[in-house]
Short mmCIF file of C-alpha atoms and ligand atoms in Angstrom, two decimals:
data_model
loop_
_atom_site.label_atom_id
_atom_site.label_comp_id
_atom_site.label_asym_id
_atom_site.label_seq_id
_atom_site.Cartn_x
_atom_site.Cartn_y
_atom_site.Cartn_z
CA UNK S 3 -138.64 -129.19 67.47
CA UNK S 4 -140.30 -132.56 68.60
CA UNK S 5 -138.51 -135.58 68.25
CA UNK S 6 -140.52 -136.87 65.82
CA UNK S 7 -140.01 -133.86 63.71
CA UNK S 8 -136.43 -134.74 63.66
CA UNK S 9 -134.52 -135.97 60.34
CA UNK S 10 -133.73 -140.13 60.83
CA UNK S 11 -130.55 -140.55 61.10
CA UNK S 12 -128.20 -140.20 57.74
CA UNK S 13 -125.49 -143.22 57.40
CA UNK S 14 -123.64 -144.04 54.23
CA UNK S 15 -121.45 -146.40 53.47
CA UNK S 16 -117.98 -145.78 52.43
CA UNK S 17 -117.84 -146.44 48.83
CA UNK S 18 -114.98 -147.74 46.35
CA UNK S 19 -114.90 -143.61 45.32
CA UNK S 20 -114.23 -143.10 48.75
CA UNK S 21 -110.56 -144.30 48.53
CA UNK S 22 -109.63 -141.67 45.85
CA UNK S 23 -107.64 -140.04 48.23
CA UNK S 24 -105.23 -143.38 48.58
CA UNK S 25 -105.32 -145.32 45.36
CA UNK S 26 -105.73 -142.34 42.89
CA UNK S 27 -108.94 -142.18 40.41
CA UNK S 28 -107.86 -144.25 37.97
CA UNK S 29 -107.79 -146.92 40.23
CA UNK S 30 -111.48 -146.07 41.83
CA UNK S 31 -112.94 -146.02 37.96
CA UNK S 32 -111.12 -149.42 36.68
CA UNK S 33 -112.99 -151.04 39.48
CA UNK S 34 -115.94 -149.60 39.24
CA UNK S 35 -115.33 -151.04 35.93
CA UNK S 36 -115.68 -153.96 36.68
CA UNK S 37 -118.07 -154.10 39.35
CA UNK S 38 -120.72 -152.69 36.31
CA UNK S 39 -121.26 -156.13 34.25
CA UNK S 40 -121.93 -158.01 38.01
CA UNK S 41 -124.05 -155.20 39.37
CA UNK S 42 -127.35 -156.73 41.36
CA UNK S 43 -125.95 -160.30 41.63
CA UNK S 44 -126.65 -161.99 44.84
CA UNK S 45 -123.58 -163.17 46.57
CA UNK S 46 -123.67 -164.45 50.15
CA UNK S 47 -120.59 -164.89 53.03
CA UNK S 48 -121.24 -167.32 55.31
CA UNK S 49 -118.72 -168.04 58.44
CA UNK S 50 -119.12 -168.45 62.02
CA UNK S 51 -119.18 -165.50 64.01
CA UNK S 52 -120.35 -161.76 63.56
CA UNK S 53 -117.11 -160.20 65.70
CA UNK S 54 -113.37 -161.55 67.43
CA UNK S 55 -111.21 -162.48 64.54
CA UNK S 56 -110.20 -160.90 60.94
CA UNK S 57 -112.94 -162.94 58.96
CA UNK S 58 -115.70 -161.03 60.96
CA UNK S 59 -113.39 -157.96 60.82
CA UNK S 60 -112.77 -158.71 56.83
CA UNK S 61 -116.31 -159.24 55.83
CA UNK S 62 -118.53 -156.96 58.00
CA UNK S 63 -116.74 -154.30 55.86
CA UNK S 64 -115.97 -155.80 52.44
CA UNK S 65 -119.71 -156.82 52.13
CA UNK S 66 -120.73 -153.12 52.80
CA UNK S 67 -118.41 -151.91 50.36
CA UNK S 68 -119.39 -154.40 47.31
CA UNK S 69 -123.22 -152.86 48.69
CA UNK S 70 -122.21 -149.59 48.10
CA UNK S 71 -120.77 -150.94 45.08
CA UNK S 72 -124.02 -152.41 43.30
CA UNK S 73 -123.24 -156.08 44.29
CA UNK S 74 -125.82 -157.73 47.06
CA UNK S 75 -123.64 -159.19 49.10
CA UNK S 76 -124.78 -161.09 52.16
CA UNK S 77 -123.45 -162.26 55.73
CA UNK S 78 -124.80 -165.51 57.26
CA UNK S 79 -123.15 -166.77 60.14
CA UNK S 80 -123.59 -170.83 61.26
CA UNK S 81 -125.45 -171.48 64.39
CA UNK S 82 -123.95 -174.40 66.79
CA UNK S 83 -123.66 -175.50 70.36
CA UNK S 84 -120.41 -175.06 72.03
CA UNK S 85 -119.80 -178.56 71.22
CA UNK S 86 -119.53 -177.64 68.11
CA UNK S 87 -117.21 -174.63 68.08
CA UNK S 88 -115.03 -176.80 70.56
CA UNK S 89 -114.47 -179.76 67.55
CA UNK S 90 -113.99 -177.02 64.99
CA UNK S 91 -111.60 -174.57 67.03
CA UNK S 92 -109.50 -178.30 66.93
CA UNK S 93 -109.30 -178.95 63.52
CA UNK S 94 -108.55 -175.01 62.87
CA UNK S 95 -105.65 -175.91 65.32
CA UNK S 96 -104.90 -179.09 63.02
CA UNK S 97 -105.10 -177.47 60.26
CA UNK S 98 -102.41 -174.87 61.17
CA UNK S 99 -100.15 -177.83 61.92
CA UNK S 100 -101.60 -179.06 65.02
CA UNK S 101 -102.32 -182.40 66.85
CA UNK S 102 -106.23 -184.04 66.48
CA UNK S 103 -107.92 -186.81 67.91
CA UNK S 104 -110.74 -187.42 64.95
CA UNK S 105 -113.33 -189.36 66.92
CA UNK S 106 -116.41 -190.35 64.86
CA UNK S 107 -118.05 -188.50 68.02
CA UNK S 108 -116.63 -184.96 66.72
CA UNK S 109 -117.38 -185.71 62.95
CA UNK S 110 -120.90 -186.45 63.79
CA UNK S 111 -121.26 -183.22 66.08
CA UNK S 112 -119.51 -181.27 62.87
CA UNK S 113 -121.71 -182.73 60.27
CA UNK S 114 -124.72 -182.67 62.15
CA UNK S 115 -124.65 -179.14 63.23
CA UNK S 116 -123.61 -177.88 59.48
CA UNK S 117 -127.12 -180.18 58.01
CA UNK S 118 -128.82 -178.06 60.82
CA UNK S 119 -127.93 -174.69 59.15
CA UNK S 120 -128.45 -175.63 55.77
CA UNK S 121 -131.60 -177.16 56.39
CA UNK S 122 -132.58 -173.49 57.64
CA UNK S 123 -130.59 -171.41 55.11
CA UNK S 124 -132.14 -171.65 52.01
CA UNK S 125 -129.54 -170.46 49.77
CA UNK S 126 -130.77 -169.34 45.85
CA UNK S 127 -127.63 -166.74 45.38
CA UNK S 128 -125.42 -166.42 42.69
CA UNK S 129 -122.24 -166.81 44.42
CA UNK S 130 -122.13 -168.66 47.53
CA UNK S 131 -118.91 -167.73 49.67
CA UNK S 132 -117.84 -170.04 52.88
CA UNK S 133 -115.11 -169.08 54.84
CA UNK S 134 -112.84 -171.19 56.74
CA UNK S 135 -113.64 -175.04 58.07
CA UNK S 136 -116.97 -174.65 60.68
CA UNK S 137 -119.41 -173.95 57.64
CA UNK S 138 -117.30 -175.95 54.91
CA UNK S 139 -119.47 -179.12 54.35
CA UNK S 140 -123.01 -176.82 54.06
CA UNK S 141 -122.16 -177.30 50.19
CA UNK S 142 -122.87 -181.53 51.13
CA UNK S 143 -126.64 -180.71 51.36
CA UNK S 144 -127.74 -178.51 48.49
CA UNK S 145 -127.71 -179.08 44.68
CA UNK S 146 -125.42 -176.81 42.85
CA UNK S 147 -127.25 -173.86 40.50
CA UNK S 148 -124.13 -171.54 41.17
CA UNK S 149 -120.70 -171.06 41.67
CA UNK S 150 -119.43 -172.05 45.47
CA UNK S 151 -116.17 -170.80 46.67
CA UNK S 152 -114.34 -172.12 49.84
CA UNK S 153 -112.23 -169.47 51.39
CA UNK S 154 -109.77 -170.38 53.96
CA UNK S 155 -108.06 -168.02 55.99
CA UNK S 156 -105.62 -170.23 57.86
CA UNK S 157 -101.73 -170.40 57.81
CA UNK S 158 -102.10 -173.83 55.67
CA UNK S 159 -98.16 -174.43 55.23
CA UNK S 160 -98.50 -177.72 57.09
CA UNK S 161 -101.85 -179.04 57.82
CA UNK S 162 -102.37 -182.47 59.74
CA UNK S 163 -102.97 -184.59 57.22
CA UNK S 164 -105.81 -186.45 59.36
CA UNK S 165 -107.87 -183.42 59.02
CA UNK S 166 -106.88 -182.65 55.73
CA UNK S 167 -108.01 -185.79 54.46
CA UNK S 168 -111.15 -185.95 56.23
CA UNK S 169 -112.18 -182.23 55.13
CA UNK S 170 -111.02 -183.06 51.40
CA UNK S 171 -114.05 -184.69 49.85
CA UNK S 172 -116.25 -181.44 50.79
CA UNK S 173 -113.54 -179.49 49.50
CA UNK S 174 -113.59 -181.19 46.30
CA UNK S 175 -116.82 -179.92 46.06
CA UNK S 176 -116.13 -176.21 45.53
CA UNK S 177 -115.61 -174.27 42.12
CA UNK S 178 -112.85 -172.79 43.70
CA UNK S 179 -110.32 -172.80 46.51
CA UNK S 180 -109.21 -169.18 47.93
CA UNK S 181 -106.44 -169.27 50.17
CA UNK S 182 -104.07 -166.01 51.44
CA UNK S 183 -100.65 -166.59 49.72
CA UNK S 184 -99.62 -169.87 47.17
CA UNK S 185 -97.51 -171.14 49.30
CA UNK S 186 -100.55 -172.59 51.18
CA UNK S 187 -101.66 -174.70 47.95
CA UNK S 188 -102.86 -178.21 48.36
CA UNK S 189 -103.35 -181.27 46.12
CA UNK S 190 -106.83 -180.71 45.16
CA UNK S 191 -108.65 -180.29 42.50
CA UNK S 192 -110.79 -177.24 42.51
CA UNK S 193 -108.88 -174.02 41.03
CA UNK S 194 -106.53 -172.02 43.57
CA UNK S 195 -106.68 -168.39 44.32
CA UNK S 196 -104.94 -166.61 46.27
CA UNK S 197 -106.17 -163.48 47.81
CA UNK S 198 -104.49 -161.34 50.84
CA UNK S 199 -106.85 -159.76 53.12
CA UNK S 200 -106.82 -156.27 53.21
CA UNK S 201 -108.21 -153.50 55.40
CA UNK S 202 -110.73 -150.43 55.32
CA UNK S 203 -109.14 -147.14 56.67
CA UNK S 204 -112.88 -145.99 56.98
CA UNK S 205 -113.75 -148.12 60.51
CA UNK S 206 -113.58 -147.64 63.92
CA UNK S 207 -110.38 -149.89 63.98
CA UNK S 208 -108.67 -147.39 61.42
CA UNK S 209 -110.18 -143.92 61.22
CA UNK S 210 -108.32 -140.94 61.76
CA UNK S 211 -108.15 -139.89 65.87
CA UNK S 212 -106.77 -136.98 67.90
CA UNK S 213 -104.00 -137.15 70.51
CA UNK S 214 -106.59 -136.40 72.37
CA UNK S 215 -109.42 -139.45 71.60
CA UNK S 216 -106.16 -141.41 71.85
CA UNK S 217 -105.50 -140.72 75.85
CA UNK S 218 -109.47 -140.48 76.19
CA UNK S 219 -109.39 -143.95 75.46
CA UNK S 220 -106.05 -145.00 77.35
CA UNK S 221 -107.33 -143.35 80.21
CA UNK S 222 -110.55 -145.18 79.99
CA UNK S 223 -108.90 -148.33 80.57
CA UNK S 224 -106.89 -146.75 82.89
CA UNK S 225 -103.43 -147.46 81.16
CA UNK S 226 -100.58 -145.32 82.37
CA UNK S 227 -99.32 -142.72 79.54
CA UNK S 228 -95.56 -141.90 81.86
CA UNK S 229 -93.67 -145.12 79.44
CA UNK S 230 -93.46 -145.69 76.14
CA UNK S 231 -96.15 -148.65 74.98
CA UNK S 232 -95.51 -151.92 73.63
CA UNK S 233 -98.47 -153.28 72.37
CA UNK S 234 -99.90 -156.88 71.37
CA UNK S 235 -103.46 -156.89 69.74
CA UNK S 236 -104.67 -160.34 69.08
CA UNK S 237 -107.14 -162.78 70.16
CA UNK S 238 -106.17 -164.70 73.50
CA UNK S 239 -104.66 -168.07 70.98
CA UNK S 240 -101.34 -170.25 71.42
CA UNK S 241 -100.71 -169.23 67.99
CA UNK S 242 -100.57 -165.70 68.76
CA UNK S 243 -97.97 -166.62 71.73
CA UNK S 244 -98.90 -164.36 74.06
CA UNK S 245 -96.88 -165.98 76.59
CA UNK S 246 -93.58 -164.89 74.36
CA UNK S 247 -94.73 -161.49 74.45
CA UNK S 248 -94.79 -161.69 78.06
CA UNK S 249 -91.30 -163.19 78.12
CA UNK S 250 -90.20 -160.93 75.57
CA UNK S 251 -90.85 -157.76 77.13
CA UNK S 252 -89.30 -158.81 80.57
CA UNK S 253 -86.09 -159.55 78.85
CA UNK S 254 -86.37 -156.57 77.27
CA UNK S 255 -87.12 -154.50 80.19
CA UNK S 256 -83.86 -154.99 81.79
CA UNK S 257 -82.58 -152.66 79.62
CA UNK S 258 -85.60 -149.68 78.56
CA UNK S 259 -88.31 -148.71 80.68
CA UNK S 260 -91.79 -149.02 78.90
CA UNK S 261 -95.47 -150.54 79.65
CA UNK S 262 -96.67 -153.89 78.14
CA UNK S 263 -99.92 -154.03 77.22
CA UNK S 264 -102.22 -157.27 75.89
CA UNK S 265 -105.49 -156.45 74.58
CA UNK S 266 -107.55 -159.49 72.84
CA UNK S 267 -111.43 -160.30 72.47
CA UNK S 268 -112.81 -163.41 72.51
CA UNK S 269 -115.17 -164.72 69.37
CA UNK S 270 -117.82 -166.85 69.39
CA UNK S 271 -116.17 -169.77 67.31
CA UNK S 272 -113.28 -169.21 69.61
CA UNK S 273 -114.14 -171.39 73.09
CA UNK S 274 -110.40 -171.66 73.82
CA UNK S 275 -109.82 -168.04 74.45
CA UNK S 276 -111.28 -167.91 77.65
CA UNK S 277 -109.02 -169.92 79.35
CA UNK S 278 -106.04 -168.62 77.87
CA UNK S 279 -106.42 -165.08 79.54
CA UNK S 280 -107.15 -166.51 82.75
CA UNK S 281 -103.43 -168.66 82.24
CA UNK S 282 -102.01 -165.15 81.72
CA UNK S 283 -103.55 -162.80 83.99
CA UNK S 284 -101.16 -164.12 86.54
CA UNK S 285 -98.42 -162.25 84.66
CA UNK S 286 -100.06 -159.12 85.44
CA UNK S 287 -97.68 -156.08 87.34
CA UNK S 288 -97.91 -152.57 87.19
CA UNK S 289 -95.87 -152.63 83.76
CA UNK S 290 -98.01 -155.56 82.04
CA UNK S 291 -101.45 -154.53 81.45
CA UNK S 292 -103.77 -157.59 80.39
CA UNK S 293 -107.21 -156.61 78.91
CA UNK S 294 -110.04 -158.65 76.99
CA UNK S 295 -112.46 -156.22 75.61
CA UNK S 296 -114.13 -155.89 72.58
CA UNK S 297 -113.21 -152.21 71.82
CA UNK S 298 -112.15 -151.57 68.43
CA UNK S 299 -111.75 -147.40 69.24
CA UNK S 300 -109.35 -148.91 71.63
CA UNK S 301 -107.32 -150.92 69.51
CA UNK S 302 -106.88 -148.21 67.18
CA UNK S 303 -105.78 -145.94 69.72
CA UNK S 304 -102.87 -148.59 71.01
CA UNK S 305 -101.81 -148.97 67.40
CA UNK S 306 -101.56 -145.18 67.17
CA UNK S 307 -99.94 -144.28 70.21
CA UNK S 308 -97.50 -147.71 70.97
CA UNK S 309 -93.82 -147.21 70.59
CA UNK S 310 -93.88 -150.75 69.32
CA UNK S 311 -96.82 -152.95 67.95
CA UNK S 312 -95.91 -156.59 68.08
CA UNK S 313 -97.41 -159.56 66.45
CA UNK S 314 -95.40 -162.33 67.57
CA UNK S 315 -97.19 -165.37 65.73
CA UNK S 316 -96.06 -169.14 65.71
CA UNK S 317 -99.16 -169.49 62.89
CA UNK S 318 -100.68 -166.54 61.26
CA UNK S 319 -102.85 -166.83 57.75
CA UNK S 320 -102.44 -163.10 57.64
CA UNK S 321 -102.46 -160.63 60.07
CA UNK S 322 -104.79 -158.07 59.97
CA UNK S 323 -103.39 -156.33 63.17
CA UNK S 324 -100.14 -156.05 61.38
CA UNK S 325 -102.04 -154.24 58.88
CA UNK S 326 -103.59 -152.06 61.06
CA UNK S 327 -100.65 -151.25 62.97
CA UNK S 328 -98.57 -150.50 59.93
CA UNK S 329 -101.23 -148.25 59.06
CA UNK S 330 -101.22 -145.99 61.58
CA UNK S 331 -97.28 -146.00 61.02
CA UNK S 332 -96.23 -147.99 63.63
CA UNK S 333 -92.96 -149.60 63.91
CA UNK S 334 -94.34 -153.32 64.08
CA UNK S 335 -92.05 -156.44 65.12
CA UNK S 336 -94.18 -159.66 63.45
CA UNK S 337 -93.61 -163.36 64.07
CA UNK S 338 -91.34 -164.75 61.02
CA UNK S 339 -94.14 -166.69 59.72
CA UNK S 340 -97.19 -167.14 57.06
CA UNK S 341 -98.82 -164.72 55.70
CA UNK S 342 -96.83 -161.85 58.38
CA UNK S 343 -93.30 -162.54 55.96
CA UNK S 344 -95.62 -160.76 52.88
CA UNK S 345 -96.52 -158.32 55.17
CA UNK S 346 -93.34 -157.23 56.98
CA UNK S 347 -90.40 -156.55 54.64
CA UNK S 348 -87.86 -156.96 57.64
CA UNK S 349 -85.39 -154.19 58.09
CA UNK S 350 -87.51 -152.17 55.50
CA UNK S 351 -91.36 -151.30 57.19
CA UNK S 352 -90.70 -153.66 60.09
CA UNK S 353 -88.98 -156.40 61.70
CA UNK S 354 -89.51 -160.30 61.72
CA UNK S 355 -88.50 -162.45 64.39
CA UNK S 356 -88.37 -165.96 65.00
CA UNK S 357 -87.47 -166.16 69.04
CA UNK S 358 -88.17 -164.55 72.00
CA UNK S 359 -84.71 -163.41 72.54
CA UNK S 360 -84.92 -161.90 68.83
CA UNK S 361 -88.20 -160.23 69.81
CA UNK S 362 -86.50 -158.55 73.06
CA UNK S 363 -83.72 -157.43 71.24
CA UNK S 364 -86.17 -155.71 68.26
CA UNK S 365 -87.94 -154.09 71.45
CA UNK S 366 -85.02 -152.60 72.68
CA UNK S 367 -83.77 -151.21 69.52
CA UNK S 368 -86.51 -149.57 68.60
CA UNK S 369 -87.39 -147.88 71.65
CA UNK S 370 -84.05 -146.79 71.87
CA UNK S 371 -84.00 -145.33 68.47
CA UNK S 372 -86.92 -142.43 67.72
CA UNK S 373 -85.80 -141.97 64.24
CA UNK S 374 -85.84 -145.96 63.47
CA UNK S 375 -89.18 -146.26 64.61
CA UNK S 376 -90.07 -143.14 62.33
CA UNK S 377 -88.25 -144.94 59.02
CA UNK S 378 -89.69 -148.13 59.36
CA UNK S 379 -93.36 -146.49 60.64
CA UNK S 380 -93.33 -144.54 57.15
CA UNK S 381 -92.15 -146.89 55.07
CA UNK S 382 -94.91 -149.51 56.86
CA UNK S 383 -97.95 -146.86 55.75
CA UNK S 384 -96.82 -146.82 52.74
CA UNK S 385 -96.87 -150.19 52.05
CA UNK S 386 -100.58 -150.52 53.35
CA UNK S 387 -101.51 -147.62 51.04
CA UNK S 388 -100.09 -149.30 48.00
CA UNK S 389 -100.99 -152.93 48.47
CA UNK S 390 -103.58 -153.67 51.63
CA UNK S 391 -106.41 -151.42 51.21
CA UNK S 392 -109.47 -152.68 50.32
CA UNK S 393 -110.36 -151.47 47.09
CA UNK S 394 -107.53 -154.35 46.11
CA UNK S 395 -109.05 -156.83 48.02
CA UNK S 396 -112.57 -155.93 46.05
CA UNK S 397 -111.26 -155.89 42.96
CA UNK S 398 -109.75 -159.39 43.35
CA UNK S 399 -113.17 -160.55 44.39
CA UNK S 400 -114.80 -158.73 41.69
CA UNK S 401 -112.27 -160.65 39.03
CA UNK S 402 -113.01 -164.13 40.60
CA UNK S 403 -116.75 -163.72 40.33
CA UNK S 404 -116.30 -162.37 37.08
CA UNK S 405 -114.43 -165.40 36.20
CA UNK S 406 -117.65 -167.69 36.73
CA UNK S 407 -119.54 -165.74 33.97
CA UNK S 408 -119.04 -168.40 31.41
CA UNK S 409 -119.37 -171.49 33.11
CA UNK S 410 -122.48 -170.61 35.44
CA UNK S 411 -124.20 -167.57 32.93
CA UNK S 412 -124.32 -165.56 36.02
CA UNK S 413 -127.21 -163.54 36.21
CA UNK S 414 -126.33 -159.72 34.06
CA UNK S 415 -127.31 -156.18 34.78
CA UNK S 416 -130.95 -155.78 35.23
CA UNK S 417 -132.73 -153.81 32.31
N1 UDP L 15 -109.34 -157.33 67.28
C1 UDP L 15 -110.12 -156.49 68.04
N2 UDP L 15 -110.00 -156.53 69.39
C2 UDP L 15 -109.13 -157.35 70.02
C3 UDP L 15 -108.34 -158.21 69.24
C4 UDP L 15 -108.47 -158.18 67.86
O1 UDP L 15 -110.92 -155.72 67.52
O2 UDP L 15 -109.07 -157.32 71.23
C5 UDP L 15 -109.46 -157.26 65.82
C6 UDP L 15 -108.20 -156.75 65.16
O3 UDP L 15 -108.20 -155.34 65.17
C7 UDP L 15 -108.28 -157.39 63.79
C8 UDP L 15 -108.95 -158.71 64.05
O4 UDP L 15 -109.64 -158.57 65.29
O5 UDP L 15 -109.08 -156.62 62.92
C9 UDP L 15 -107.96 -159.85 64.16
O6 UDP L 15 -107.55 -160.25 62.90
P1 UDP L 15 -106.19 -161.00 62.64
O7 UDP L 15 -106.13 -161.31 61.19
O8 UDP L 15 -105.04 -160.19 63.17
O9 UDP L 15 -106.26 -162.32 63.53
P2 UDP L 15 -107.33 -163.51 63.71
O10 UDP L 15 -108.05 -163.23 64.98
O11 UDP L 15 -108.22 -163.51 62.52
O12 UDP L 15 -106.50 -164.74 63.82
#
C-alpha cells in the first residue's frame, strides 16, 4: 500500500461517556442532561499561555471534553511582550499575598497590551470565559451581548489590597466571579462561584502506564531506580518552595536513604521561573536530581513510581499535581495551605504540613512504613475518583452557563 492509500489518522476525544467506568452511568446521563438544552453554544476560554501551569493543563482538556460534549468551546490565549508577563507574574504574586510596586509605568504596559488583544479578538460568543488577572480587563473594550465570567485560579485568602483595588473596577464588570473554594470570596459585587479544578484520567499526565514505560522514562532522564523516590512536580515558583523541599529531604536523609527529584516547566506567562532553577541547580548531588522539562509522560511516571509525592506550597489555589499524584495512589505530603487543605484530608489520603521540619519528618515516616504509604495511597485514589474527575468539574460549568439562560436568552438547540 502507498502512503496515500493509507487511512488519515483516527483521534477521538474522550467523551463525558467515557468516565462510566469511574462515576457510574447515572452520573454520565444526568450530565449529558444537561449539556442537551446548551448544545451548539459558543463559549470561549481565554488565558495566557497554551502549556506550564494547571489553567493550560485545566482547559486544553475541559474544552475538548465540553467538544465532545456538543458545546463549542474555544481557547484564546493573550499575546504580550515580556514586559508584560513580567508586570502580571507581579500582581499574580500580589494577589497571593505578595508585595507590589504599582507604577503607572506597569498599569499602562497591562492595559495597553490587553486593548492590543481585544482589538484583534473579535469576540461574538455566548459565554466569554477569562481566566486569572493577564487577560482580566479585555471585558474594558467590548460592549456586552453575553454573559462574561472572570475565573481566578489563585490562592486569594489574602490579596494586597493595592492590587486588589486597582483590578476591582474590571472585576465589577463580570456577570460572575469563579474562584476555587469560598474561602477566597471578596467584597464585590458580581455573583461568587466556587469551582475546584479537577483532572482528566484520559491524558498523557494520567493514563494508565506499565512498570515498564515507567523506568523507560526514568531511564530517559537518566534517574537512578537503586532508592526509593521523593518527588516534587511543580513549576520552578517561591510559592511552590522548592528550596524547602531541598531542605526537607536533607533533613530527612539523615535517617532513610532515597533520591530527590525536582521536575518543573517553565510557562510562557511565567518569566520568573527561569531564574529560579538556575538559584537551585547549585543544590544538585548525586541524590537531588533537578530537571526543567516539559514532559508530561514523565511526570506521570514520577507520580507513579515515587515513594513520596510532595507538594510543599506556601500559596496554592489548588493543586493539580496533588491531584494527579493522589491519583495514581501516591502517598502525597501537601503544604497546609489553600486549596491543598480540601484536597489532602491529613492522616486520612495524605499528610499536610506547615514546616520544613514537619515535611522531613512525613518523609521519613512514610518511607519507613510500606503499608502507610499503601493506606493513605488508596484512600487518596479514592478520593480523586469520587470528587476530582472531570465530569464534576463539567457539570459545574454546565450549571453556571445554564444559569445565564434567563438573563442573557442564550442562544437554544439548533432545529
Ligand atoms: N506540570 C508539568 N510539568 C512540570 C510541572 C508541572 O506538566 O514540569 C503540570 C502538572 O502536571 C499540572 C500542572 O502543570 O498539571 C500544574 O498545575 P498546578 O495546579 O499543580 O500548579 P500551577 O502551575 O497551576 O500553579
Amino acid at each position: 500500500m502507498d502512503e496515500t492509500d493509507a487511512d488519515p489518522p483516527s483521534f477521538r476525544l474522550a467523551s463525558i461517556e467515557d468516565f462510566e467506568p469511574f462515576v457510574g452511568a447515572e452520573t454520565v446521563d444526568r450530565i449529558m442532561a444537561k449539556a442537551a438544552p446548551l448544545r451548539d453554544l459558543h463559549v470561549v476560554n481565554i488565558n495566557s499561555t497554551y502549556y506550564g501551569g494547571g489553567v493550560a493543563e485545566l482547559l486544553s482538556s475541559l474544552t475538548l471534553l465540553m467538544n465532545a460534549a456538543g458545546i463549542r468551546t474555544g481557547w484564546r490565549v493573550i499575546e504580550g511582550r515580556p514586559d508584560f508577563f513580567s508586570v502580571t507574574k507581579k500582581m499574580h504574586n500580589a494577589l497571593q499575598g505578595g508585595d507590589i510596586m504599582l507604577s503607572d509605568l506597569k498599569k499602562d504596559i497591562y492595559e495597553e497590551v490587553v486593548y492590543e488583544n481585544a482589538c484583534r479578538m473579535h469576540l461574538d460568543h455566548d459565554v466569554v470565559i477569562v481566566h486569572d488577572p493577564q487577560p482580566l480587563p479585555l471585558i474594558m473594550h467590548y460592549r456586552k451581548t453575553a454573559p462574561w465570567i472572570w475565573r481566578c485560579h489563585l490562592d486569594l485568602n489574602r490579596p494586597n489590597p493595592d492590587v486588589w483595588a486597582y483590578l476591582a473596577p474590571f472585576i465589577e464588570r463580570y456577570d460572575a466571579v469563579v474562584m476555587s473554594l469560598p474561602e477566597y470570596a471578596q467584597k464585590i459585587s458580581p455573583p461568587q462561584r466556587f469551582i475546584m479544578p479537577a483532572i482528566n484520567p484520559f491524558t498523557t499526565t494520567n493514563k494508565e502506564l506499565s512498570e515498564a514505560e515507567i523506568d523507560e522514562r526514568l531511564d530517559r532522564y537518566e534517574i537512578p531506580r537503586d532508592l526509593p523516590l521523593v518527588v516534587q512536580v511543580s513549576r520552578f515558583d517561591k510559592w511552590k518552595d522548592p528550596q524547602g523541599v531541598i531542605d526537607a529531604f536533607r533533613i530527612a536523609r539523615k535517617d532513610v536513604d532515597a533520591t530527590l527529584v525536582m521536575v518543573g516547566n517553565t510557562a510562557t506567562d511565567d518569566p520568573e521561573g527561569q531564574e529560579i532553577f538556575a538559584s537551585l541547580c547549585a543544590s544538585r548531588e548525586e541524590r537531588i536530581c533537578i530537571l526543567s522539562v516539559q514532559d508530561s509522560a514523565l511526570v506521570n511516571a514520577l507520580q507513579r513510581r515515587a515513594a513520596v509525592v510532595l507538594q510543599k506550597s506556601t500559596r496554592e489555589g489548588f493543586g493539580l499535581t496533588v491531584t494527579e499524584a493522589m491519583w495514581k495512589g501516591a502517598a502525597v505530603i501537601g503544604g497546609k495551605v489553600g486549596g491543598i487543605r480540601h484536597q489532602i484530608a491529613d492522616g486520612v489520603n495524605g499528610f499536610l504540613v506547615e514546616t520544613v521540619e514537619e515535611a522531613a519528618a512525613r518523609i521519613v515516616q512514610l518511607l519507613k512504613d510500606a503499608s502507610l504509604r499503601e493506606r493513605l495511597g488508596a484512600a487518596a485514589k479514592e478520593t480523586v475518583r469520587q470528587n476530582f474527575l472531570m465530569t464534576r468539574l463539567a457539570e459545574e460549568w454546565l450549571d453556571l452557563i445554564g444559569s445565564f439562560e434567563a438573563s442573557f436568552k442564550l442562544r437554544g438547540p439548533v432545529a
